[in-house]
Coordinates of C-alpha atoms and ligand atoms in Angstrom, one line a residue:
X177 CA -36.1 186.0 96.6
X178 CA -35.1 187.5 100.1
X179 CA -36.6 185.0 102.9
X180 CA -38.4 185.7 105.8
X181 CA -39.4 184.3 109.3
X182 CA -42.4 183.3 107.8
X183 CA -42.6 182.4 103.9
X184 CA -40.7 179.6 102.2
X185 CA -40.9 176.6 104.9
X186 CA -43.2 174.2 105.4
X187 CA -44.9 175.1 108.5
X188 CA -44.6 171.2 109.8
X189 CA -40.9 171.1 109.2
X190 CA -38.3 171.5 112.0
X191 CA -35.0 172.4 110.9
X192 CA -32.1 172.2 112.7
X193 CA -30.5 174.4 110.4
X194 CA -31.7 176.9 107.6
X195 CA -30.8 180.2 108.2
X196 CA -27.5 181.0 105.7
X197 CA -30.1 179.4 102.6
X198 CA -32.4 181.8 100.3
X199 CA -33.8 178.4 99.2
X200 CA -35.1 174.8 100.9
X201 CA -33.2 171.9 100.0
X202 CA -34.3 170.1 97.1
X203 CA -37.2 167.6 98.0
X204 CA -34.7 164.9 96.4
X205 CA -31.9 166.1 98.2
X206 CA -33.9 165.6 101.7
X207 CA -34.7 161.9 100.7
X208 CA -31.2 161.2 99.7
X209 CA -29.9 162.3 102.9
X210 CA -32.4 161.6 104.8
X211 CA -31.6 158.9 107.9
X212 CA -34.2 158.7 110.0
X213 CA -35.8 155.2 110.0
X214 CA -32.3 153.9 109.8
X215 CA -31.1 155.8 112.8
X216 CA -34.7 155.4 114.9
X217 CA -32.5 152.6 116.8
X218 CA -30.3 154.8 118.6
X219 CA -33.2 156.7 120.0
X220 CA -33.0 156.1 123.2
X221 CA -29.1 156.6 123.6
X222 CA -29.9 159.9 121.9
X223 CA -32.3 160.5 124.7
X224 CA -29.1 159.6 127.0
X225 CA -26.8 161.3 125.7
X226 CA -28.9 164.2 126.0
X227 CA -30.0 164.4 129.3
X228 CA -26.4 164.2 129.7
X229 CA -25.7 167.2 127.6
X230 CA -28.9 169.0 129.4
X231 CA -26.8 168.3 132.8
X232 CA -23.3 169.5 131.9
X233 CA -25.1 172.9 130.0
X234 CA -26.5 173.4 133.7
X235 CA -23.1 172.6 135.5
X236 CA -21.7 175.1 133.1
X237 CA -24.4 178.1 134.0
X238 CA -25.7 178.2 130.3
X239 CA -29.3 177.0 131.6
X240 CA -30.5 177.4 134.6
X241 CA -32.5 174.5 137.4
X242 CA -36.0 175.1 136.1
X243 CA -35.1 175.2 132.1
X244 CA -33.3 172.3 133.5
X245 CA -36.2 170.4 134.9
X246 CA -38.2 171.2 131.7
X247 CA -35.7 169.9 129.3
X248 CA -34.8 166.7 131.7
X249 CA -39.1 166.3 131.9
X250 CA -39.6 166.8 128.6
X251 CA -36.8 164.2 127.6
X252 CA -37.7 161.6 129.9
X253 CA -41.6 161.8 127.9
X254 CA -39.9 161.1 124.7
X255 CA -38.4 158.1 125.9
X256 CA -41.8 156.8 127.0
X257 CA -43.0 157.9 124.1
X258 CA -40.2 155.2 122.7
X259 CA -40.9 152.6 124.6
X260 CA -44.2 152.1 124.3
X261 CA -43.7 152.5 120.7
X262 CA -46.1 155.9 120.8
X263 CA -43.8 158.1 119.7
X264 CA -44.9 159.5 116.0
X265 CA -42.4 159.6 113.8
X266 CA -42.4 162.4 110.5
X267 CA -40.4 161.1 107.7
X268 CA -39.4 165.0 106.9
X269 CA -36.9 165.1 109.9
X270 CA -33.4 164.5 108.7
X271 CA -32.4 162.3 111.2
X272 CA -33.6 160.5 114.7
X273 CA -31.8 163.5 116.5
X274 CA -33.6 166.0 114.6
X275 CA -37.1 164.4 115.4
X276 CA -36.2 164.3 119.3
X277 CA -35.5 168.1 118.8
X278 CA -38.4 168.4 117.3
X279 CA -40.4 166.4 119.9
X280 CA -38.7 168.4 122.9
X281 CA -39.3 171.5 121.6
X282 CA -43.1 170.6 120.9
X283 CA -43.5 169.5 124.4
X284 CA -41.4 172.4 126.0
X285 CA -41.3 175.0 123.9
X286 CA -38.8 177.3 123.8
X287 CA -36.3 175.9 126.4
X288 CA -35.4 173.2 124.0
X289 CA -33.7 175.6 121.8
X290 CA -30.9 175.6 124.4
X291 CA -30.1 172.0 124.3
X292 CA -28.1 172.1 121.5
X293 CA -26.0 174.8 123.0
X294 CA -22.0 174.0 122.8
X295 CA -23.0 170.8 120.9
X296 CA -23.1 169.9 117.3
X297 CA -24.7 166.4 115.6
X298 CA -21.0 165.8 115.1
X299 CA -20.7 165.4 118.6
X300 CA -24.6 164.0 119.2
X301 CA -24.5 161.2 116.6
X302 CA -21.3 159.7 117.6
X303 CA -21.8 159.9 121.4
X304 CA -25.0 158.1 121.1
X305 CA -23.9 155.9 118.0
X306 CA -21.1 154.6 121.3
X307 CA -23.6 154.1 123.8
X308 CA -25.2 152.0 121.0
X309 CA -22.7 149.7 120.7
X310 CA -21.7 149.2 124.3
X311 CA -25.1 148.0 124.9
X312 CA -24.9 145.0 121.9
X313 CA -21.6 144.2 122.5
X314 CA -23.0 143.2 126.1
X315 CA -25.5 140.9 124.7
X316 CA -23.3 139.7 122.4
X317 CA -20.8 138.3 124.8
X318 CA -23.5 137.2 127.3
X319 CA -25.1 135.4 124.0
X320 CA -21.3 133.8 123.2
X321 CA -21.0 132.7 126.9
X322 CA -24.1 130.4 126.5
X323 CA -22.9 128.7 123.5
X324 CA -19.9 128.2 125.2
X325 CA -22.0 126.7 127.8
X326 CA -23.8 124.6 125.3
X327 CA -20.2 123.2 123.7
X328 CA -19.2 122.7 127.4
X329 CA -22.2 120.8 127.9
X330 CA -21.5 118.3 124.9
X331 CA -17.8 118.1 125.7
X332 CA -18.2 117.0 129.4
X333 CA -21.5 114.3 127.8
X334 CA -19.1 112.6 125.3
X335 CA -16.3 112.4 128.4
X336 CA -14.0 109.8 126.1
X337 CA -15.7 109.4 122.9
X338 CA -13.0 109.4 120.5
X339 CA -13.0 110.3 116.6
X340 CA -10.7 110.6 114.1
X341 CA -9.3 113.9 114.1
X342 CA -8.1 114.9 109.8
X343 CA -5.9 117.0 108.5
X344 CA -6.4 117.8 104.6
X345 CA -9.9 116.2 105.4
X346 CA -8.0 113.1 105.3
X347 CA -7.9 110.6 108.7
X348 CA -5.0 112.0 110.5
X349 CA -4.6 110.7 114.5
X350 CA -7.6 109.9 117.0
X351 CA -8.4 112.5 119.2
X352 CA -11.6 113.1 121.6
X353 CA -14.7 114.3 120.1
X354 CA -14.9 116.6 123.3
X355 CA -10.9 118.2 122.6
X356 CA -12.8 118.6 118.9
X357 CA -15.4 120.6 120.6
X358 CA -13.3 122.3 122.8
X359 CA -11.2 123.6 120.0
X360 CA -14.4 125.6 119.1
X361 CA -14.7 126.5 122.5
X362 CA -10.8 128.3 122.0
X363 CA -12.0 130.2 119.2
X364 CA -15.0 131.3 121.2
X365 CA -13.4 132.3 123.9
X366 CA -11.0 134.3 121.6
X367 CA -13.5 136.1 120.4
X368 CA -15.1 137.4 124.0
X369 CA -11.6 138.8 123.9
X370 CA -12.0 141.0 121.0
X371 CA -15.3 141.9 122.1
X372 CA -14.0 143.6 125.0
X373 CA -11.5 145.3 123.2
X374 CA -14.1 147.0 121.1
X375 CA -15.9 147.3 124.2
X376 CA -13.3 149.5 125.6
X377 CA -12.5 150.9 122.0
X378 CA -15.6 152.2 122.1
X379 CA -16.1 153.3 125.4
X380 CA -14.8 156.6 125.0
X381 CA -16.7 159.7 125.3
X382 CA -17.0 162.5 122.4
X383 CA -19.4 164.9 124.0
X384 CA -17.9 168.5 124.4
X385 CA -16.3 168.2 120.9
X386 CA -19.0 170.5 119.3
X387 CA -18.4 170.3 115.7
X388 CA -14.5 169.4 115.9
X389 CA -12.7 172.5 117.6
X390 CA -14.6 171.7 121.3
X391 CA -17.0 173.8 123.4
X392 CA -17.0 177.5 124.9
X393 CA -19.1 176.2 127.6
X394 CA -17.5 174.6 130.8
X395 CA -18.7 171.7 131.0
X396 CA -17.4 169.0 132.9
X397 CA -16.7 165.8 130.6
X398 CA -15.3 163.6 133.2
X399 CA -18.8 164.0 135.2
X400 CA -21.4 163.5 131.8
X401 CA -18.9 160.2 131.0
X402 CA -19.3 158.7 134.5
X403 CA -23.0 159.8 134.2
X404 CA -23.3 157.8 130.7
X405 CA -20.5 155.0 131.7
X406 CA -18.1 156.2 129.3
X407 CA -14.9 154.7 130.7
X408 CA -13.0 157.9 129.3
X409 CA -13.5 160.7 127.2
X410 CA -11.9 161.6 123.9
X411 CA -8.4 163.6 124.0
X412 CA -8.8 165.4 120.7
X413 CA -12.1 166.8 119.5
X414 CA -11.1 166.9 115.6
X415 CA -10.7 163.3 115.9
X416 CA -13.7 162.4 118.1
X417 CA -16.1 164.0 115.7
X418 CA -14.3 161.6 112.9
X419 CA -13.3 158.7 114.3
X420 CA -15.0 155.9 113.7
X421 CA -12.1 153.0 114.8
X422 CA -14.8 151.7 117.5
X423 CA -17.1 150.4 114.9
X424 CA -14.4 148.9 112.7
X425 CA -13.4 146.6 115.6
X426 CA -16.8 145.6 117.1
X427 CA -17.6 144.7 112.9
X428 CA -14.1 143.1 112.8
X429 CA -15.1 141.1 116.2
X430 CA -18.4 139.9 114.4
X431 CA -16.7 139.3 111.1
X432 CA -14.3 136.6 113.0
X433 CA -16.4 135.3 114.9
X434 CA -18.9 134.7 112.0
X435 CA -16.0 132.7 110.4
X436 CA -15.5 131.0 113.4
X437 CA -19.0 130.0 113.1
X438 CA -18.8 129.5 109.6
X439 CA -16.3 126.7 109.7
X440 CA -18.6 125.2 112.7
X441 CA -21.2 125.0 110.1
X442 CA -19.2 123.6 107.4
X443 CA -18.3 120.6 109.5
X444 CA -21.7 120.1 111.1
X445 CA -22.9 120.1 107.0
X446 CA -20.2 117.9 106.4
X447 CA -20.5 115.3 109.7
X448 CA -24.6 115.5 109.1
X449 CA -23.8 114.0 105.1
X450 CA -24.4 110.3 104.5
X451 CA -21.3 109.9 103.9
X452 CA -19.9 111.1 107.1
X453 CA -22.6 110.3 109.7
X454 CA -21.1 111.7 112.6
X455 CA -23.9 113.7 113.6
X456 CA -27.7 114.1 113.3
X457 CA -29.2 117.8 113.9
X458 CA -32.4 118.1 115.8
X459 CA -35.3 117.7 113.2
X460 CA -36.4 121.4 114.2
X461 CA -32.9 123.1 112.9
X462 CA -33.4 121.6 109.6
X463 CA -35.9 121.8 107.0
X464 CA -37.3 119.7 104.7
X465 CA -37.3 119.6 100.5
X466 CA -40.3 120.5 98.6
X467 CA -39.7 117.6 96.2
X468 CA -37.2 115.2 97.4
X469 CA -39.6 113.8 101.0
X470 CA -36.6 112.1 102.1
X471 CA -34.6 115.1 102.7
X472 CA -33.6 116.9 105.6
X473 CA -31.1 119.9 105.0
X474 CA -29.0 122.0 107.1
X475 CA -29.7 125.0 106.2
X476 CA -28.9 126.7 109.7
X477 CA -25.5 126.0 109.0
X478 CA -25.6 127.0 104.9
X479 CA -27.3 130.6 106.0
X480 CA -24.2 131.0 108.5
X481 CA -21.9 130.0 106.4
X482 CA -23.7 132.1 103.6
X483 CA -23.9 135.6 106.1
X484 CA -20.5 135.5 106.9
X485 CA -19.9 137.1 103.4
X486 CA -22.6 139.2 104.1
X487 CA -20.6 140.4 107.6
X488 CA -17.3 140.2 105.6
X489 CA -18.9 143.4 103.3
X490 CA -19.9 145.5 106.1
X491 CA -16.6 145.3 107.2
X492 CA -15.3 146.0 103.8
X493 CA -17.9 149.0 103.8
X494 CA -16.7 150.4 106.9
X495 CA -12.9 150.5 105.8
X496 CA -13.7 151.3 102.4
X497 CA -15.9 154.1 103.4
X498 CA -13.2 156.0 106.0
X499 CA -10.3 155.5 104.0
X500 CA -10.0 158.9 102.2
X501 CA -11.8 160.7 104.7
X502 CA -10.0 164.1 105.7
X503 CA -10.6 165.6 108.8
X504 CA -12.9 166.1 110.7
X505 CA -16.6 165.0 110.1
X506 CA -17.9 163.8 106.4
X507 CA -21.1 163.2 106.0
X508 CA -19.9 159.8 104.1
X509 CA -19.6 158.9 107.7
X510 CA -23.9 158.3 107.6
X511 CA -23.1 155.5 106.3
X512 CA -21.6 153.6 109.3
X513 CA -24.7 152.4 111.1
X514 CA -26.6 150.3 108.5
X515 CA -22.9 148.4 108.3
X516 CA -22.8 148.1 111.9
X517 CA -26.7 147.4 112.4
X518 CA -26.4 144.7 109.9
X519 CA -23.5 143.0 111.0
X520 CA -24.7 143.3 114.6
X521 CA -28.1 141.9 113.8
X522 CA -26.5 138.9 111.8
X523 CA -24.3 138.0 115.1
X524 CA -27.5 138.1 117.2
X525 CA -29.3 136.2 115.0
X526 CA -26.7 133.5 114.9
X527 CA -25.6 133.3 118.3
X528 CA -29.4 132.5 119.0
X529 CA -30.0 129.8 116.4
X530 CA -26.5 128.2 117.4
X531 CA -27.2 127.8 120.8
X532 CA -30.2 125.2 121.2
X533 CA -28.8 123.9 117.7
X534 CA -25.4 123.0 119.5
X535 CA -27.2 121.6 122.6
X536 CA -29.1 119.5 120.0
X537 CA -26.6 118.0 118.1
X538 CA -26.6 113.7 118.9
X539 CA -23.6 112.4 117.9
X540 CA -23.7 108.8 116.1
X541 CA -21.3 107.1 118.3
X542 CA -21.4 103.7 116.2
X543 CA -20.5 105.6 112.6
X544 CA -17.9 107.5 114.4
X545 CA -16.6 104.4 115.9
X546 CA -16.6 102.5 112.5
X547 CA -14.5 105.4 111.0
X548 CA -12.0 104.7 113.9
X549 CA -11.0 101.6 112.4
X550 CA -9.7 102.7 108.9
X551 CA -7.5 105.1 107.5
X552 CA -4.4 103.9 109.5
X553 CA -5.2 106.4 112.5
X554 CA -2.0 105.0 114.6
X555 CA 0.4 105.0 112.2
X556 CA 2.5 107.9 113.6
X557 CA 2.0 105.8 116.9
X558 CA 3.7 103.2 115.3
X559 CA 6.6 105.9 114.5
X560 CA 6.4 106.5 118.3
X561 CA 6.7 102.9 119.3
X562 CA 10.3 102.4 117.5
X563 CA 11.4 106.1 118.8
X564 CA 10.6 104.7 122.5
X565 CA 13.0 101.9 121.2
X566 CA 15.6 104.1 120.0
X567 CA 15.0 104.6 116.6
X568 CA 15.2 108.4 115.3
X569 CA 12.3 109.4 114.3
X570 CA 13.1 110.0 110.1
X571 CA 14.1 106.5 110.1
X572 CA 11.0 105.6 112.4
X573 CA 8.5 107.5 110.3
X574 CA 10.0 105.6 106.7
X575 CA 9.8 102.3 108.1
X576 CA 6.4 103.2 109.0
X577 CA 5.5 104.2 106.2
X578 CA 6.3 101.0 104.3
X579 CA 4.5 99.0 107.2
X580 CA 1.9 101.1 106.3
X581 CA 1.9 100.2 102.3
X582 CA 2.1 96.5 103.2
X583 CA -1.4 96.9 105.3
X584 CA -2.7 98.8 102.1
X585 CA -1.8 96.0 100.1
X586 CA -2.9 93.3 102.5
X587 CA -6.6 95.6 102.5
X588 CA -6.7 95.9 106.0
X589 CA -5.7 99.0 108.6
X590 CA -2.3 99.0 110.3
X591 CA -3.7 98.4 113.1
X592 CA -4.8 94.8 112.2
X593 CA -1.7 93.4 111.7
X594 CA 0.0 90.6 114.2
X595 CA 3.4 90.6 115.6
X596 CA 4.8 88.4 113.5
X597 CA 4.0 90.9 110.7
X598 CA 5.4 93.4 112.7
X599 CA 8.8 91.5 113.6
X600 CA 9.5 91.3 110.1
X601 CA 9.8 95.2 109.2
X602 CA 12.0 95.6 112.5
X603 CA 13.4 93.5 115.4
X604 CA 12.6 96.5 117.6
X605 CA 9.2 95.4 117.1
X606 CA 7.9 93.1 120.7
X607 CA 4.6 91.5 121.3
X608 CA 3.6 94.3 123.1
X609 CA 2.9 96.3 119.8
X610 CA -0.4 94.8 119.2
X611 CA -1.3 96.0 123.1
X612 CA -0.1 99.0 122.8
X613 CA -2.0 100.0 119.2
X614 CA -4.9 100.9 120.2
X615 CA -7.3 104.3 120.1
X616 CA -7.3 105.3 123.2
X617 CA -3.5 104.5 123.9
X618 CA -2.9 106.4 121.5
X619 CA -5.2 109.5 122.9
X620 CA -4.0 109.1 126.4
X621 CA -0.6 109.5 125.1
X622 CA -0.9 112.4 123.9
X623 CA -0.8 114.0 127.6
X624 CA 1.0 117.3 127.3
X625 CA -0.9 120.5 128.4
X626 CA -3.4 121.3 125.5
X627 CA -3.0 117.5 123.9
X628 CA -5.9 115.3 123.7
X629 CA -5.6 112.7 126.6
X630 CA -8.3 112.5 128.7
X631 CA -7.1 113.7 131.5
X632 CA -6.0 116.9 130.0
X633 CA -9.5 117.2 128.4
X634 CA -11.0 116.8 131.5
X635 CA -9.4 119.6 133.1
X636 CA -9.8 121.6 129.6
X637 CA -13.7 120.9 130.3
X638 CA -13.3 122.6 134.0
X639 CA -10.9 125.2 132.8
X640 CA -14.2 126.5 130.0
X641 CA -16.2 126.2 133.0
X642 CA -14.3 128.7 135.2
X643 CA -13.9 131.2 132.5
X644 CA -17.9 131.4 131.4
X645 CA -18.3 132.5 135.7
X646 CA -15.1 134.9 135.1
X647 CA -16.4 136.2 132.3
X648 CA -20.0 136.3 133.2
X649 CA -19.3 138.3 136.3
X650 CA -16.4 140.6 134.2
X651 CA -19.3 141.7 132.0
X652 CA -21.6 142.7 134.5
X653 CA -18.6 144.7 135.9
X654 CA -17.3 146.2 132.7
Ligands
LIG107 N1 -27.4 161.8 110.6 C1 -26.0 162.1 110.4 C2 -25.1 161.0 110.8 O1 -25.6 160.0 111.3 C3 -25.6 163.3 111.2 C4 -25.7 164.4 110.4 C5 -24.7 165.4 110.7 N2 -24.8 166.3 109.7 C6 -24.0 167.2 109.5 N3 -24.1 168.0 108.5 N4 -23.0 167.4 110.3 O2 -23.9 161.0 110.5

């Protein structure tokens, strides 16, 4: 059956698209590719983006000041209409770009026809999908740079509190709890790096792509990227419309930083067990048992440890999904934001439970103090001591090593044992061994840039301080 203007469409039902078909889309087929609630959260960088658009078609002649003024009026309601949450939504529009369309041509009439000249959703989607993740990976950084203020804030508390630092999980050397804290702190601080790569990754402007070949219309990209604080604008319009790198590394930046976090929860689980005592989490980060009343469970730290998978496969889904891709746009490509909302929502949630969870943490000083004095922490210092006295350090580390068995045998740590003892493994061996074995000797001696002496941790403390100010003012620059 031949259509018409009239027959065939539901009367409530704006399409952006429709005129090549003798048939509507199946009802199935609109629900299966349907977007819309997932995609509602980039409405108001659709809104952006278009007012953008509505300034470069008038720059370019296609519309003139008052269609202008209309469209620019008209756009500016719909984002009230978003922000006070009053805008209605119809679940038969395709997608959140379809319904603001809809809306603008409902309040304006006509004149929004002409918004979508020289553009295509191609285009649309990605250049507000962009803006999108500029904005989070803003408060993602500014959300990292307090809990590096938090782990700043316990290192500089616990100013020479040692602990014995492991390797394997077994006692390795002594180190400072604040150098332990600090090494999260590196990690962190790692990660604000990536974020501003994807920051920049994704701060490139699409609009004036069209559908993949560009746009008749001369309009000025440079001007609508300043306007929307693109940084630059794309070079190639087949790949703009397809290129979806920008989400891969903000999802990657999340995905390593949620392991980050996820080995910050494993040892907060593992230092909050009986058996290790380090540390006790504020009662209101844990939660309780419904049969066992003495209980107390970290379950911040489990579910963080536990989403990291669930970051690690939105990550997985991104790659998976744009690996056979041909040029330019597939609609497979849908599928990015509920990866990228997901992951981005996870990192949000986390970097807000971690920070008041970090500044909570009390660190049992006694039980970390006990488990200083087994486990034959200053054996390699022992190693050291004959080295100082000439001994290379192969030779050092064997003789050790059977100094070390005799303690074993004897049942106490190599630490405990007098001179005498000593003399008889080695006449290198003076009274000042005993002296000299001891934790924070040992810590202090390890004074090389980056090693855990005090005095190097101190200035580690003030060198995290400087770079949360650089950083905060960068991102406010950026
Ligand atoms: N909602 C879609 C997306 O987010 C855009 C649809 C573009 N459709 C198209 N046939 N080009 O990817």
């Amino acid at each position: 059956m031949m259509k018409n203007a009239n027959n065939n469409k539901k009367d409530n039902v704006f399409k952006l698209w429709g005129g090549r078909f003798e048939q509507e889309p199946a009802e199935i087929v609109n629900r299966f590719t349907n977007s819309l609630f997932v995609d509602a959260r980039l409405a108001l960088y659709d809104v952006r983006g278009s007012s953008a658009q509505a300034e470069g078609l008038l720059q370019a002649g296609v519309i003139d000041p008052s269609e202008y003024n209309r469209i620019r009026k008209g756009l500016h309601r719909i984002e009230i209409e978003f922000r006070t949450k009053r805008f209605v939504f119809d679940e038969h529009d395709e997608d959140i770009h379809t319904a603001i369309e809809k809306r603008l041509y409902e309040i304006i009439g006509d004149t929004a026809y002409k918004l979508h000249t020289g553009r295509s959703r191609n285009d649309q989607v990605v250049t507000a999908f962009r803006l999108y993740v500029l904005d989070e990976i803003q408060g993602i950084i500014t959300r990292l740079l307090a809990v590096q203020s938090a782990l700043g804030a316990q290192a500089a508390r616990h100013k020479g509190v040692p602990l014995p630092g492991f390797t394997h999980l077994q006692h390795a050397q002594p180190v400072l709890l604040s150098h332990y804290l600090l090494a999260y702190a590196e990690m962190f601080n790692r990660d604000i790096e990536r974020f501003f790569h994807a920051y920049y990754a994704a701060s490139v402007m699409p609009l004036g792509s069209g559908a993949l070949a560009g746009t008749p219309y001369a309009i000025h990209r440079e001007a609508l990227a300043e306007l929307l604080g693109f940084k630059e604008i794309s070079a190639n319009s087949i790949d703009a419309v397809s290129d979806r790198d920008f989400a891969i590394d903000m999802v990657y930046a999340i995905s390593v930083l949620m392991m980050h976090f996820s080995r910050l929860s494993e040892e907060v689980i593992l230092w909050s067990t009986d058996e290790f005592g380090f540390v006790s989490l504020p009662d209101a980060f844990t939660t309780g048992s419904s049969i066992m009343p003495q209980k107390k469970n970290p379950d911040v730290a489990e579910l963080t440890r536990g989403k990291t998978g669930r970051v690690y496969g939105s990550l997985a889904n991104l790659l998976t999904m744009m690996k056979g891709l041909p040029l330019a746009y597939d609609r497979d490509m849908q599928e990015d934001k509920p990866a990228v909302f997901d992951a981005i929502d996870t990192a949000r949630t986390v970097l807000d439970v971690w920070v008041p969870l970090i500044q909570g943490l009390s660190f049992n000083t006694g039980r970390v103090q006990e488990a200083l004095s087994h486990g034959h922490l200053l054996a390699t210092d022992i190693a050291d001591y004959l080295v100082r006295r000439g001994m290379p350090f192969r030779k050092a580390h064997e003789l050790t090593g059977r100094i070390v068995l005799y303690a074993i045998k004897k049942g106490i740590d190599v630490a405990g044992l007098g001179y005498a003892e000593f003399k008889a493994f080695s006449p290198l061996f003076k009274p000042d061994i005993t002296s000299l074995l001891n934790i924070k000797t040992s810590i202090n001696s390890k004074a090389v840039y980056g090693g855990t002496a005090e005095k190097q941790v101190k200035n580690a403390i003030d060198r995290l301080e400087k770079k949360i100010r650089h950083y905060e003012s960068f991102i406010k620059k950026v």
